[in-house]
C-alpha cells in the first residue's frame, strides 16, 4: 500500500536530508553560548529563544563543551542555593507568581489516537500533553520523547492506536505523573523536580 511505501521511505531518510528540508523553510542560526557567559545569560537565552537545550561552545575551537538544560540548571541551583541569599519569591506560591497555564490547556484523552496527539504537538508547540480520563483527571502524560520512541521502535506504521496503548511500553519504569498545585511554593516545586530528576 502507499502508506507502507511512505513508511519505508521514512526509514531510509537521513538526518542530513531532513536538515536540508528544514533549512529550506526557515533558516534559524544555532543558539549557543560561550563558557564565559553567566548562568543568568544562559537562563535568559533559554527563555528568550524558547528552547530546552543550550550548547556551550568554545569560541576558539568551535567545539561543543556542554549542553545546558533546565534540569541541570535547577539541580545546580538546588545544590548551591544554600550558599546565596534565598530570594523572597521562592516562598511565594505558583498562583501568586502567575507560573503555569490556567486556561486553554492542550490535553489528550485516554482514547485519543496518536495522529491527533501529533497534530496537537505541532499546533500548540508544547513538549508534553496531559492525558486525562472522562472526568478530566490527569492519569498520564504523553511527551515528545514518547513520539521519538515510535521511530526508535519502528512502531509508527499504525498511528490510529490510542495514546494509552502507545504508552504501555514504558509502564514498567513509569512511576506516575509528577504533579504540582497552585497553592504550593516555588521552592517546593523546584525541590520536587530536582528529586524526581525530570
Short mmCIF file of C-alpha atoms in Angstrom, two decimals:
data_model
loop_
_atom_site.label_atom_id
_atom_site.label_comp_id
_atom_site.label_asym_id
_atom_site.label_seq_id
_atom_site.Cartn_x
_atom_site.Cartn_y
_atom_site.Cartn_z
CA UNK A 1 0.00 0.00 0.00
CA UNK A 2 1.05 3.63 -0.42
CA UNK A 3 1.19 4.12 3.37
CA UNK A 4 3.65 1.20 3.64
CA UNK A 5 5.79 2.76 0.90
CA UNK A 6 5.83 6.04 2.85
CA UNK A 7 6.93 4.20 5.99
CA UNK A 8 9.82 2.54 4.13
CA UNK A 9 10.80 5.96 2.74
CA UNK A 10 10.79 7.37 6.28
CA UNK A 11 13.19 4.65 7.40
CA UNK A 12 15.54 5.45 4.50
CA UNK A 13 15.68 9.17 5.27
CA UNK A 14 18.87 10.54 6.74
CA UNK A 15 19.15 13.38 9.25
CA UNK A 16 21.08 15.36 6.63
CA UNK A 17 18.09 15.18 4.27
CA UNK A 18 15.68 16.32 6.97
CA UNK A 19 18.03 19.17 7.85
CA UNK A 20 18.13 20.33 4.21
CA UNK A 21 14.33 20.35 4.03
CA UNK A 22 14.09 22.18 7.34
CA UNK A 23 16.60 24.84 6.30
CA UNK A 24 14.70 25.49 3.06
CA UNK A 25 11.65 26.54 5.04
CA UNK A 26 13.29 28.80 7.57
CA UNK A 27 16.92 29.32 8.45
CA UNK A 28 17.47 29.74 12.15
CA UNK A 29 21.04 30.21 13.34
CA UNK A 30 22.27 27.89 16.09
CA UNK A 31 21.53 29.33 19.51
CA UNK A 32 24.58 28.77 21.71
CA UNK A 33 26.54 30.41 24.48
CA UNK A 34 30.18 30.93 25.47
CA UNK A 35 31.67 29.16 28.52
CA UNK A 36 32.49 32.63 29.89
CA UNK A 37 28.82 33.71 29.91
CA UNK A 38 26.95 33.93 33.20
CA UNK A 39 24.29 31.50 34.34
CA UNK A 40 21.84 34.40 34.11
CA UNK A 41 22.72 34.85 30.42
CA UNK A 42 22.17 31.13 29.83
CA UNK A 43 18.76 31.12 31.53
CA UNK A 44 17.77 34.28 29.65
CA UNK A 45 18.75 32.67 26.35
CA UNK A 46 16.75 29.50 27.09
CA UNK A 47 13.66 31.59 27.88
CA UNK A 48 14.05 34.16 25.09
CA UNK A 49 14.61 31.52 22.40
CA UNK A 50 12.02 29.09 23.83
CA UNK A 51 14.48 26.21 23.77
CA UNK A 52 15.17 23.31 26.13
CA UNK A 53 18.87 22.76 25.37
CA UNK A 54 21.66 25.30 25.03
CA UNK A 55 25.07 24.24 23.66
CA UNK A 56 28.09 25.77 25.41
CA UNK A 57 30.59 26.25 22.59
CA UNK A 58 34.30 27.08 22.78
CA UNK A 59 34.68 30.33 20.78
CA UNK A 60 38.22 29.39 19.65
CA UNK A 61 37.81 25.78 18.53
CA UNK A 62 34.06 25.75 17.85
CA UNK A 63 33.79 22.54 19.89
CA UNK A 64 30.70 21.86 21.97
CA UNK A 65 31.81 21.65 25.60
CA UNK A 66 28.50 21.02 27.30
CA UNK A 67 24.74 21.12 26.82
CA UNK A 68 22.85 23.22 29.36
CA UNK A 69 19.27 22.19 30.15
CA UNK A 70 16.57 23.42 32.51
CA UNK A 71 17.01 20.21 34.51
CA UNK A 72 20.77 20.73 35.01
CA UNK A 73 20.34 24.38 35.95
CA UNK A 74 17.64 23.52 38.51
CA UNK A 75 19.85 20.82 40.00
CA UNK A 76 22.76 23.27 40.28
CA UNK A 77 20.55 25.88 41.95
CA UNK A 78 19.18 23.30 44.39
CA UNK A 79 22.71 22.21 45.38
CA UNK A 80 24.11 25.72 45.81
CA UNK A 81 21.07 27.78 46.82
CA UNK A 82 22.07 27.48 50.48
CA UNK A 83 25.27 29.42 49.74
CA UNK A 84 23.43 32.50 48.47
CA UNK A 85 20.64 34.59 49.98
CA UNK A 86 17.30 32.97 49.16
CA UNK A 87 15.08 35.24 47.04
CA UNK A 88 11.72 36.02 48.66
CA UNK A 89 9.82 34.78 45.61
CA UNK A 90 10.92 31.21 46.41
CA UNK A 91 8.44 31.25 49.32
CA UNK A 92 5.57 32.50 47.15
CA UNK A 93 3.01 30.21 45.56
CA UNK A 94 2.74 29.36 41.88
CA UNK A 95 -0.55 31.24 41.77
CA UNK A 96 0.98 34.38 43.31
CA UNK A 97 3.87 34.24 40.84
CA UNK A 98 1.49 33.50 37.94
CA UNK A 99 3.57 30.49 36.90
CA UNK A 100 1.77 27.98 34.74
CA UNK A 101 -1.03 27.80 32.20
CA UNK A 102 -4.51 28.09 33.66
CA UNK A 103 -6.69 28.23 30.54
CA UNK A 104 -6.80 26.66 27.07
CA UNK A 105 -4.58 23.79 28.23
CA UNK A 106 -3.76 21.34 25.46
CA UNK A 107 -4.68 17.81 26.58
CA UNK A 108 -5.49 14.43 25.08
CA UNK A 109 -7.99 11.83 26.25
CA UNK A 110 -7.13 8.23 27.05
CA UNK A 111 -8.70 7.14 23.75
CA UNK A 112 -7.15 9.87 21.58
CA UNK A 113 -5.32 8.40 18.55
CA UNK A 114 -1.61 9.14 18.24
CA UNK A 115 -2.06 11.03 14.96
CA UNK A 116 -4.36 13.52 16.74
CA UNK A 117 -1.80 13.95 19.55
CA UNK A 118 0.93 14.64 16.95
CA UNK A 119 -1.23 17.39 15.45
CA UNK A 120 -1.73 18.97 18.88
CA UNK A 121 2.06 18.96 19.50
CA UNK A 122 2.60 20.88 16.26
CA UNK A 123 -0.37 23.23 16.65
CA UNK A 124 0.27 24.21 20.28
CA UNK A 125 4.08 23.93 20.22
CA UNK A 126 4.22 22.03 23.52
CA UNK A 127 6.63 19.32 24.63
CA UNK A 128 4.13 17.23 26.60
CA UNK A 129 0.39 16.64 26.78
CA UNK A 130 -1.53 15.64 29.92
CA UNK A 131 -3.63 12.52 29.31
CA UNK A 132 -7.00 12.97 31.03
CA UNK A 133 -9.79 10.50 31.79
CA UNK A 134 -13.50 11.11 31.15
CA UNK A 135 -13.79 13.21 34.33
CA UNK A 136 -10.85 15.43 33.33
CA UNK A 137 -8.43 13.92 35.87
CA UNK A 138 -4.79 13.65 34.76
CA UNK A 139 -3.86 9.96 34.54
CA UNK A 140 -0.71 10.08 32.40
CA UNK A 141 1.47 12.30 30.27
CA UNK A 142 2.35 11.92 26.56
CA UNK A 143 5.61 13.67 25.68
CA UNK A 144 7.73 14.29 22.59
CA UNK A 145 10.10 11.68 24.00
CA UNK A 146 7.30 9.12 23.60
CA UNK A 147 6.88 10.21 19.96
CA UNK A 148 10.61 9.66 19.33
CA UNK A 149 10.15 6.20 20.81
CA UNK A 150 7.75 5.42 17.93
CA UNK A 151 10.60 5.91 15.48
CA UNK A 152 13.15 4.09 17.62
CA UNK A 153 10.93 1.03 17.90
CA UNK A 154 9.57 1.40 14.32
CA UNK A 155 6.01 1.28 15.63
CA UNK A 156 4.80 4.31 13.66
CA UNK A 157 3.00 2.29 10.99
CA UNK A 158 -0.23 2.43 12.99
CA UNK A 159 -0.90 5.96 14.16
CA UNK A 160 -4.53 5.08 14.86
CA UNK A 161 -3.66 3.43 18.18
CA UNK A 162 -4.60 5.38 21.30
CA UNK A 163 -2.05 7.25 23.40
CA UNK A 164 -2.90 4.88 26.28
CA UNK A 165 -1.92 1.90 24.13
CA UNK A 166 1.21 3.67 22.89
CA UNK A 167 2.29 4.40 26.47
CA UNK A 168 2.08 0.78 27.60
CA UNK A 169 5.69 0.18 26.51
CA UNK A 170 7.00 2.28 29.40
CA UNK A 171 4.68 1.09 32.16
CA UNK A 172 7.42 -0.98 33.83
CA UNK A 173 9.52 2.09 34.74
CA UNK A 174 6.89 4.84 34.83
CA UNK A 175 6.32 6.00 38.42
CA UNK A 176 3.27 8.10 37.71
CA UNK A 177 2.58 11.71 36.80
CA UNK A 178 4.52 14.28 38.81
CA UNK A 179 2.03 16.98 39.80
CA UNK A 180 2.11 20.41 41.33
CA UNK A 181 -0.64 22.57 42.80
CA UNK A 182 -1.10 26.31 42.52
CA UNK A 183 -1.07 26.75 46.33
CA UNK A 184 2.45 25.22 46.60
CA UNK A 185 5.57 27.38 46.81
CA UNK A 186 8.13 27.68 44.04
CA UNK A 187 10.77 26.22 46.37
CA UNK A 188 8.62 23.12 46.97
CA UNK A 189 8.18 22.59 43.23
CA UNK A 190 11.87 23.05 42.43
CA UNK A 191 12.78 20.52 45.12
CA UNK A 192 10.24 18.06 43.72
CA UNK A 193 11.55 18.45 40.15
CA UNK A 194 15.18 18.00 41.19
CA UNK A 195 14.48 14.98 43.40
CA UNK A 196 12.41 13.31 40.66
CA UNK A 197 15.11 14.16 38.07
CA UNK A 198 12.66 15.42 35.48
#
